[in-house]
mmCIF file of C-alpha atoms in Angstrom:
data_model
loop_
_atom_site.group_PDB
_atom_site.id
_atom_site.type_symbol
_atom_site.label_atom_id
_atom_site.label_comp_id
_atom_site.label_asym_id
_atom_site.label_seq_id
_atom_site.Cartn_x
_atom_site.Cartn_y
_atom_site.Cartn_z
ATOM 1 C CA UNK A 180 42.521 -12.436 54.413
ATOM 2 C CA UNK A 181 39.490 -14.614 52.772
ATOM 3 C CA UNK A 182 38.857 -14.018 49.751
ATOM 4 C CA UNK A 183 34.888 -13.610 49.802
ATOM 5 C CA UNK A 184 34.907 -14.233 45.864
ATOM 6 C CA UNK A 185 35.771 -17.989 46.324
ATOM 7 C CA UNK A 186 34.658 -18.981 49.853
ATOM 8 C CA UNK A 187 31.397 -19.955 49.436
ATOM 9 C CA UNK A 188 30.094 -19.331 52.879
ATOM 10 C CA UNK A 189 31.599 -15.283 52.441
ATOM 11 C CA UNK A 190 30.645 -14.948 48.838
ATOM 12 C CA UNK A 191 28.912 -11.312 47.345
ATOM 13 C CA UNK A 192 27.881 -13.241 44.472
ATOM 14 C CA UNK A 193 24.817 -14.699 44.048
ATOM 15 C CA UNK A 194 24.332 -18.072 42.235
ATOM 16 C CA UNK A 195 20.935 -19.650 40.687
ATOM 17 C CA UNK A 196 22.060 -22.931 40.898
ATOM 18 C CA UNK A 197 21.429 -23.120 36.665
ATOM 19 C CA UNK A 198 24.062 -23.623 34.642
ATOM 20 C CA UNK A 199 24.833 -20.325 32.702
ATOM 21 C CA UNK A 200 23.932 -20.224 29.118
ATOM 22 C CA UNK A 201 26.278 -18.971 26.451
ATOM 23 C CA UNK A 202 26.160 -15.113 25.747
ATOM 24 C CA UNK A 203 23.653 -14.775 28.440
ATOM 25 C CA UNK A 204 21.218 -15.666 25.806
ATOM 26 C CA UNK A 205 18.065 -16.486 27.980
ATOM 27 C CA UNK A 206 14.571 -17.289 26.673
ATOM 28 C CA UNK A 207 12.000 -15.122 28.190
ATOM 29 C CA UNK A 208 9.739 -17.812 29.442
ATOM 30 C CA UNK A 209 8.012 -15.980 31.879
ATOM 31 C CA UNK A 210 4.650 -14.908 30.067
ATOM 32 C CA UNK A 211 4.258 -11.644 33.239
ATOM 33 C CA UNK A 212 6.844 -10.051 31.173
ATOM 34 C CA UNK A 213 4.221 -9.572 28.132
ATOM 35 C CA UNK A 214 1.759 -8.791 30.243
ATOM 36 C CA UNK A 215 3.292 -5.938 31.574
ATOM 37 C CA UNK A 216 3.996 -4.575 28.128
ATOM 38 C CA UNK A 217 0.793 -5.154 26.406
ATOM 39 C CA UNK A 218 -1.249 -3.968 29.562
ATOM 40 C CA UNK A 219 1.193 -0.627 30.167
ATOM 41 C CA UNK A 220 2.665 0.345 26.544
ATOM 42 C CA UNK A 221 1.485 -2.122 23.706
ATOM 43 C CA UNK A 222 3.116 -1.619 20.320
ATOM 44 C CA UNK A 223 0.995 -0.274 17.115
ATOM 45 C CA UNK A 224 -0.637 -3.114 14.857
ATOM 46 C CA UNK A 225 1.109 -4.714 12.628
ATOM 47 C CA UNK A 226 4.020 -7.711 12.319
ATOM 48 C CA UNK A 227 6.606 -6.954 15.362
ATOM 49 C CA UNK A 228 10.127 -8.178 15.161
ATOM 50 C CA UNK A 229 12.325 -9.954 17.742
ATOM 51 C CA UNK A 230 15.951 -10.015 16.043
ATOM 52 C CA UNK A 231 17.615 -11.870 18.796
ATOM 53 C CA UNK A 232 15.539 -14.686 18.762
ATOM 54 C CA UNK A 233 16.241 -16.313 15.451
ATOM 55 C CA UNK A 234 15.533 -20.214 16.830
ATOM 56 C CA UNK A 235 11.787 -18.806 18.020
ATOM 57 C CA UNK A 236 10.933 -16.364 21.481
ATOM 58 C CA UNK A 237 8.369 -17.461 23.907
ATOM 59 C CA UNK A 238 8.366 -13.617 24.855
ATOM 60 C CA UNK A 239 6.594 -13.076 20.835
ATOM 61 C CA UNK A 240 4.758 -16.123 21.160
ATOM 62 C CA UNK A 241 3.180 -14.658 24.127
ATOM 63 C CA UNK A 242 3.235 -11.051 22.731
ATOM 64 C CA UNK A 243 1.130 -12.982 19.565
ATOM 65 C CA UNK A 244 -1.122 -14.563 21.888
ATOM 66 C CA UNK A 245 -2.014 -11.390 23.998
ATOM 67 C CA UNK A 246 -2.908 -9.017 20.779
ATOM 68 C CA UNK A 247 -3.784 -11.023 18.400
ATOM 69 C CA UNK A 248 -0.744 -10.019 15.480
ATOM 70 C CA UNK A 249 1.903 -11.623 13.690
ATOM 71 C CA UNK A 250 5.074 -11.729 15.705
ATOM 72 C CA UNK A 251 8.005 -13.099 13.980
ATOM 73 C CA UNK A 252 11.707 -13.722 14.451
ATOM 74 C CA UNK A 253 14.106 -13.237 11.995
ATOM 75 C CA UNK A 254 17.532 -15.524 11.612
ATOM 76 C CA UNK A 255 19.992 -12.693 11.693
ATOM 77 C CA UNK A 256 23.157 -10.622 13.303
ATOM 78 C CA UNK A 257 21.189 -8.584 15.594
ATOM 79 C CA UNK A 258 24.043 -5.986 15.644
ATOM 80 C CA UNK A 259 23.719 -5.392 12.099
ATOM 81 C CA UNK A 260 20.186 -6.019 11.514
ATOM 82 C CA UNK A 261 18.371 -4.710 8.985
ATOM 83 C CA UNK A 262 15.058 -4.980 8.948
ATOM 84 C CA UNK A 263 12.150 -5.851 6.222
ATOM 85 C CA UNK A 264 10.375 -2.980 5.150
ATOM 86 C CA UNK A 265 6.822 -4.409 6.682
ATOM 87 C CA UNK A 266 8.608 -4.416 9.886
ATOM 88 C CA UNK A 267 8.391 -0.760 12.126
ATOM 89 C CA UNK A 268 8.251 -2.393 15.616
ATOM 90 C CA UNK A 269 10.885 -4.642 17.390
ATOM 91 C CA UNK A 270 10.559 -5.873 21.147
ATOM 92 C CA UNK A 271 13.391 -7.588 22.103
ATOM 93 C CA UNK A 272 14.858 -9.429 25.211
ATOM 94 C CA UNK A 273 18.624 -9.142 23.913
ATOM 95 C CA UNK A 274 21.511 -10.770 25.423
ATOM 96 C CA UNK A 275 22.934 -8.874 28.223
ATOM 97 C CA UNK A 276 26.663 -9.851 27.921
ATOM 98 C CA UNK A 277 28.305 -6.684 27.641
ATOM 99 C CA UNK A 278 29.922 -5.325 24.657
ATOM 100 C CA UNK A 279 27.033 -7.177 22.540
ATOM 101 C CA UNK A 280 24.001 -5.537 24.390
ATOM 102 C CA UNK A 281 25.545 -2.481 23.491
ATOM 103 C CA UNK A 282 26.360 -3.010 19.798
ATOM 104 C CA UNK A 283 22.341 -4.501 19.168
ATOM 105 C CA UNK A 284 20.838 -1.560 20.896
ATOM 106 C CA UNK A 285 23.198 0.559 18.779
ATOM 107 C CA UNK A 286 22.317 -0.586 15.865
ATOM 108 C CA UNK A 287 18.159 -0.525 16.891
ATOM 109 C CA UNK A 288 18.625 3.262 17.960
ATOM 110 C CA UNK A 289 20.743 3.998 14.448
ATOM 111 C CA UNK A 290 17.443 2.018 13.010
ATOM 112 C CA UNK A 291 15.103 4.427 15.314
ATOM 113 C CA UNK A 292 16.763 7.936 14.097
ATOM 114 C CA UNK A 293 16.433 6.806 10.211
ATOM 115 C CA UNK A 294 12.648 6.482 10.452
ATOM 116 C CA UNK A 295 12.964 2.529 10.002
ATOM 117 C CA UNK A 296 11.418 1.526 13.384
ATOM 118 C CA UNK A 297 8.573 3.222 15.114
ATOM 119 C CA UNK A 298 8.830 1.206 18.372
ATOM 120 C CA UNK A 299 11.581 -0.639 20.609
ATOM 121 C CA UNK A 300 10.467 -2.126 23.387
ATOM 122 C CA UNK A 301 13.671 -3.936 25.464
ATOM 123 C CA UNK A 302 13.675 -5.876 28.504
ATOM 124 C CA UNK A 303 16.117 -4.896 30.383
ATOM 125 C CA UNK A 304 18.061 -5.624 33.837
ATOM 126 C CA UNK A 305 16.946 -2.036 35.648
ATOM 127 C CA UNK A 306 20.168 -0.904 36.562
ATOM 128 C CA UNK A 307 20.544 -1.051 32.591
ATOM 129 C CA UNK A 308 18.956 1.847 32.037
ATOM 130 C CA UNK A 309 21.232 4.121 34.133
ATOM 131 C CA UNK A 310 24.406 3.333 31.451
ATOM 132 C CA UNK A 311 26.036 6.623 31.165
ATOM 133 C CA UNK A 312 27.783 7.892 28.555
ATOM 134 C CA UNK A 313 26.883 8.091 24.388
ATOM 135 C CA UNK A 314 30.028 5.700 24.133
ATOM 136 C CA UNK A 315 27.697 2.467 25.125
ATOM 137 C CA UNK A 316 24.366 1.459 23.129
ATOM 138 C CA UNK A 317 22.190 1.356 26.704
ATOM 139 C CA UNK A 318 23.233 5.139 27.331
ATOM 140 C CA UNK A 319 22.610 6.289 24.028
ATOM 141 C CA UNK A 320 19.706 4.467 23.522
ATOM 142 C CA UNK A 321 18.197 6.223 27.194
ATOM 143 C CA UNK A 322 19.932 10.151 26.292
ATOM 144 C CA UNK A 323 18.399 9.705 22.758
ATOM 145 C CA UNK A 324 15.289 8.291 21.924
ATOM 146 C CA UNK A 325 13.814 6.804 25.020
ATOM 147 C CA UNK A 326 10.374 7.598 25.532
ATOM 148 C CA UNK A 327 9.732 5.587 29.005
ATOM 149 C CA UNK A 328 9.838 2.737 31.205
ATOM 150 C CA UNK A 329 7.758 0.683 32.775
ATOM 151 C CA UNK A 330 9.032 -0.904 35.890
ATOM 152 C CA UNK A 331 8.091 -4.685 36.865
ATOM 153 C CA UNK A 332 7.691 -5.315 40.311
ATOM 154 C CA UNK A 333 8.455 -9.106 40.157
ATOM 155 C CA UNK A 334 11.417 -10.768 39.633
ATOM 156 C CA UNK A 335 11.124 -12.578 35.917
ATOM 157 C CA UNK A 336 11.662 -16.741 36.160
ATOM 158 C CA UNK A 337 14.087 -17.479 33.512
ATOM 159 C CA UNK A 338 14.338 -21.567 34.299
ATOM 160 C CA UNK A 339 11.453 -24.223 34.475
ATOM 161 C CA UNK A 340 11.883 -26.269 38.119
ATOM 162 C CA UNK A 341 13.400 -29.237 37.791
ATOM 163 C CA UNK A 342 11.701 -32.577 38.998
ATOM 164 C CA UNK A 343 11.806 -32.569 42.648
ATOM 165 C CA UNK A 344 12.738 -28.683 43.239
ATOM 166 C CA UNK A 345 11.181 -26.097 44.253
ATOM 167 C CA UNK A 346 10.318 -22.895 42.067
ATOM 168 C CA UNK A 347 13.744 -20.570 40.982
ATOM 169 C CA UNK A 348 14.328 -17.684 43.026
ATOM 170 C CA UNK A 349 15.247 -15.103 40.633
ATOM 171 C CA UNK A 350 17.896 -12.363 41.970
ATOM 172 C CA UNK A 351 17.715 -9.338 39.473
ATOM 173 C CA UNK A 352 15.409 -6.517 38.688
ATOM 174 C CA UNK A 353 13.691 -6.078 34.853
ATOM 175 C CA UNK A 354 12.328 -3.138 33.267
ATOM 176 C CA UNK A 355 10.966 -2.596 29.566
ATOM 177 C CA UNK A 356 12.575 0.293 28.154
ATOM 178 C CA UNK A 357 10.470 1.849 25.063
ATOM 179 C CA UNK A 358 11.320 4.232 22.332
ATOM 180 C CA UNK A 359 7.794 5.036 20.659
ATOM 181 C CA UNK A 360 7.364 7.435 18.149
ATOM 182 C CA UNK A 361 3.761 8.208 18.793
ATOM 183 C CA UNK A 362 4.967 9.998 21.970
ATOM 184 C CA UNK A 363 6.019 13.572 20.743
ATOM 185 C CA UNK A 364 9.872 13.966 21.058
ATOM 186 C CA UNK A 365 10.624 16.123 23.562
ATOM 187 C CA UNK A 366 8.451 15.562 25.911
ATOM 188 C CA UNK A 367 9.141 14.313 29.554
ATOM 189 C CA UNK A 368 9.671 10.296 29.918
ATOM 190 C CA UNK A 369 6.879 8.358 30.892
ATOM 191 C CA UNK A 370 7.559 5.907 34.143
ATOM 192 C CA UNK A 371 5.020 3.052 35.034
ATOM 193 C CA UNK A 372 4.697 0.108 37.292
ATOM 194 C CA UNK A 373 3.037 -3.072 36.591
ATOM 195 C CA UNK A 374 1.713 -4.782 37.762
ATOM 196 C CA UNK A 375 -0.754 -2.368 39.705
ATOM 197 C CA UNK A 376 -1.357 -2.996 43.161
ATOM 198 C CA UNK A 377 -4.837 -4.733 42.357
ATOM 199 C CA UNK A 378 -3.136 -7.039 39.522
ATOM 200 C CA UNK A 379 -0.849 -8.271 42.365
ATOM 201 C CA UNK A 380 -2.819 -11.526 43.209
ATOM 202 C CA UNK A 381 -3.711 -12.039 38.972
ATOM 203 C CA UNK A 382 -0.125 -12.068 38.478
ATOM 204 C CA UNK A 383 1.134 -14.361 40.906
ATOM 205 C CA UNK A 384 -1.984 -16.734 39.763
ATOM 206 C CA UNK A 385 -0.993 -16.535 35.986
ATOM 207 C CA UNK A 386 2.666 -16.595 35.900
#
């Protein structure tokens, strides 16, 4: 029997070509991915945190850009951060390696339920937010104090074309998942798409 795993012309997986980075650590580069936030579910004024960005985040320099308020990042352990007392919101693009996805958005959700943050806004891999189980940090997160999603209907870009190649061809689905506490506890969970179908041909132009 072939083994579809390691004959290339049978394989399941899918392969970008890139090489991996380490921890699935991946800049957000792709400035649609602020967009979508600030146009569907912007976060109060005030400074907003990334703690899993501590050597800068193109996702907060566009987030800066877009509303016009300090974004900072903050060198840290993002699964035992602790943050300033200026700081109430956090949007985040954390690693998605397994194990340490889980332990940051523990530790943001144990941040959320003392009062200390007001807002978390995570971009996340959309199959992400179906985690079961208060065992992992994604579940608890979604059971707990998620307030909404919004959906993206494009594929982020998480690598700049090299010379001579044409553009990526990203393979996996993104979502921003938001705990907000301006949205009364309780109440049902708030699911939007961006962008609309009008925005369609912006987007493509501005990415």
């Amino acid at each position: 029997m072939t083994n579809s795993a390691t004959n290339p012309k049978t394989s399941t997986f899918n392969r970008s070509g890139y090489p991996r980075i380490e921890g699935d650590d991946y800049p957000t580069i792709d400035r649609r991915c602020a967009a979508a936030l600030i146009d569907s579910w912007p976060p109060p004024q005030g400074p907003v945190l990334d703690p899993c960005a501590a050597n800068g985040s193109p996702l907060l320099d566009a987030i800066a850009e877009l509303r016009n308020d300090a974004c900072v990042t903050l060198p840290t352990d993002a699964t035992r951060f602790q943050p300033p007392s200026s700081i109430r919101s956090v949007i985040s693009n954390p690693p998605y390696k397994r194990g340490t996805v889980d332990a940051i958005i523990r530790q943001l959700t144990k941040l959320y339920e003392q009062r200390r943050l007001d807002y978390i806004a995570l971009l996340m891999r959309t199959n992400f937010a179906s985690a079961r189980g208060l065992d992992t940090g994604r579940g608890y997160f979604v059971d707990t104090v998620l307030s909404g999603m919004i959906v993206l209907r494009f594929r982020p870009i998480w690598f700049t074309p090299r010379a001579g190649e044409k553009n990526p061809q990203p393979q996996h689905n993104f979502c921003w998942l938001v705990a907000d506490r301006r949205i009364q506890s309780g109440t049902e969970k708030r699911l939007l798409f961006w962008p609309q179908l009008a925005q369609y041909e912006k987007a493509d132009i501005e990415k």
